[in-house]
């Protein structure tokens, strides 16, 4: 055997090179990445015993994250969101957009703008649910009437 299979001993490149030199693998059977690796070797060899670089992890913090955190803290039961449907923003996204709009237009502080935006969005959601319940009750009565006429 040309080399050990343990990744601690050598890189995959050195193992493939050893197989080609020993005749266990022909040049025609080499992997696609082999020539690319030869042409553009990595700056630092990918070895098992190489220490990981010590770089501090940067905090990625956006201004709307504060609004999002306040929204989810105040609204406990959030309806489900279809993530693949980008045409319809979520309730939280609507609140963020309305809050930033109120902040810019009325020069309000974050807390005041958030309270106004949250009240607006919750009232819109209540009116939608009330109108949906009314439409369902009329549809239900139509179905009952349709069943009664077909039975008689």
XYZ file of C-alpha atoms in Angstrom:
152
model
C 0.000 0.000 0.000
C 1.357 3.417 -0.944
C 0.135 5.445 2.011
C -1.986 5.206 5.098
C -5.657 6.118 4.839
C -5.568 8.141 8.007
C -6.082 11.844 7.380
C -3.651 12.563 10.212
C -0.728 11.187 8.181
C -1.004 13.281 5.027
C -3.348 15.232 2.833
C -5.536 13.692 0.168
C -3.233 15.244 -2.436
C -0.160 13.466 -1.057
C -2.054 10.182 -0.879
C -3.224 10.441 -4.515
C 0.308 11.421 -5.580
C 1.669 8.371 -3.760
C -0.856 6.097 -5.485
C 0.115 7.483 -8.909
C 3.858 7.097 -8.193
C 3.399 3.537 -6.947
C 1.381 2.621 -10.015
C -1.793 1.782 -8.102
C -3.626 4.557 -9.911
C -3.115 5.589 -13.508
C -2.964 9.207 -14.615
C -6.255 8.738 -16.481
C -8.013 7.689 -13.256
C -6.880 10.682 -11.199
C -9.621 12.926 -9.743
C -10.756 16.074 -11.522
C -9.447 18.365 -8.820
C -5.900 16.933 -8.969
C -4.641 19.164 -11.806
C -6.348 22.217 -10.334
C -4.649 21.535 -7.013
C -1.283 21.247 -8.776
C -1.831 24.497 -10.680
C -3.222 26.438 -7.699
C -1.953 24.933 -4.458
C -3.425 26.352 -1.253
C -1.529 29.046 0.590
C -1.335 26.860 3.690
C -1.399 23.068 3.316
C -4.612 21.498 4.630
C -3.043 19.376 7.331
C -4.712 17.804 10.318
C -2.193 19.150 12.817
C -2.330 22.756 11.603
C -3.678 24.991 14.384
C -6.848 26.908 13.700
C -6.378 30.647 13.227
C -7.272 32.697 16.276
C -9.529 35.432 14.951
C -12.190 37.110 17.027
C -15.742 36.512 15.890
C -17.336 39.782 14.894
C -20.841 40.535 16.073
C -23.156 41.065 13.154
C -25.834 43.374 14.466
C -28.321 45.236 12.311
C -30.487 48.170 13.456
C -33.702 46.251 12.771
C -32.615 43.468 15.128
C -33.691 45.603 18.104
C -37.153 46.047 16.594
C -37.368 42.350 15.753
C -36.447 41.382 19.327
C -39.063 43.748 20.770
C -41.686 42.391 18.369
C -41.131 38.764 19.304
C -41.007 39.687 22.989
C -44.355 41.469 22.882
C -46.202 39.209 20.412
C -46.208 35.668 21.720
C -48.325 33.850 19.112
C -46.954 34.743 15.716
C -48.598 33.079 12.711
C -46.523 30.722 10.623
C -44.585 32.142 7.690
C -43.964 30.606 4.280
C -40.276 31.372 3.752
C -40.335 30.527 0.056
C -43.026 33.169 -0.619
C -41.103 36.430 -0.774
C -44.010 38.413 -2.194
C -45.817 38.435 1.176
C -43.755 39.877 4.059
C -44.111 38.407 7.527
C -45.871 40.201 10.347
C -42.516 41.002 11.925
C -41.147 42.407 8.669
C -44.231 44.619 8.300
C -43.665 45.901 11.825
C -40.001 46.661 11.088
C -40.839 48.537 7.890
C -43.631 50.528 9.536
C -41.483 51.348 12.560
C -38.570 52.644 10.470
C -41.014 54.613 8.319
C -42.586 56.223 11.395
C -39.152 57.025 12.803
C -38.076 58.794 9.622
C -41.320 60.642 8.882
C -42.330 61.729 12.388
C -38.866 61.917 13.997
C -40.003 59.601 16.787
C -37.843 57.635 19.159
C -37.588 53.903 18.687
C -39.927 52.983 21.550
C -42.677 55.372 20.443
C -42.424 54.342 16.807
C -42.447 50.668 17.779
C -45.557 51.069 19.951
C -47.425 52.853 17.150
C -46.343 50.315 14.546
C -47.272 47.374 16.759
C -50.714 48.819 17.530
C -51.328 49.441 13.825
C -50.281 45.957 12.783
C -52.237 44.223 15.538
C -55.380 46.196 14.703
C -54.975 45.270 11.019
C -54.577 41.619 11.967
C -57.721 41.745 14.136
C -59.795 43.302 11.356
C -58.559 40.688 8.885
C -59.403 37.832 11.240
C -62.854 39.329 11.958
C -63.624 39.716 8.249
C -62.358 36.183 7.613
C -64.671 34.789 10.315
C -67.625 36.659 8.817
C -66.903 35.314 5.345
C -66.566 31.780 6.723
C -69.907 32.045 8.518
C -71.656 33.174 5.315
C -70.001 30.378 3.355
C -71.074 27.917 6.031
C -74.689 29.097 5.813
C -74.600 28.759 2.028
C -73.354 25.210 2.393
C -76.102 24.428 4.880
C -78.692 25.885 2.537
C -77.271 23.937 -0.360
C -77.413 20.713 1.654
C -80.987 21.366 2.726
C -82.162 21.993 -0.813
C -80.487 18.873 -2.128
C -81.863 16.716 0.668
C -85.486 17.943 0.181
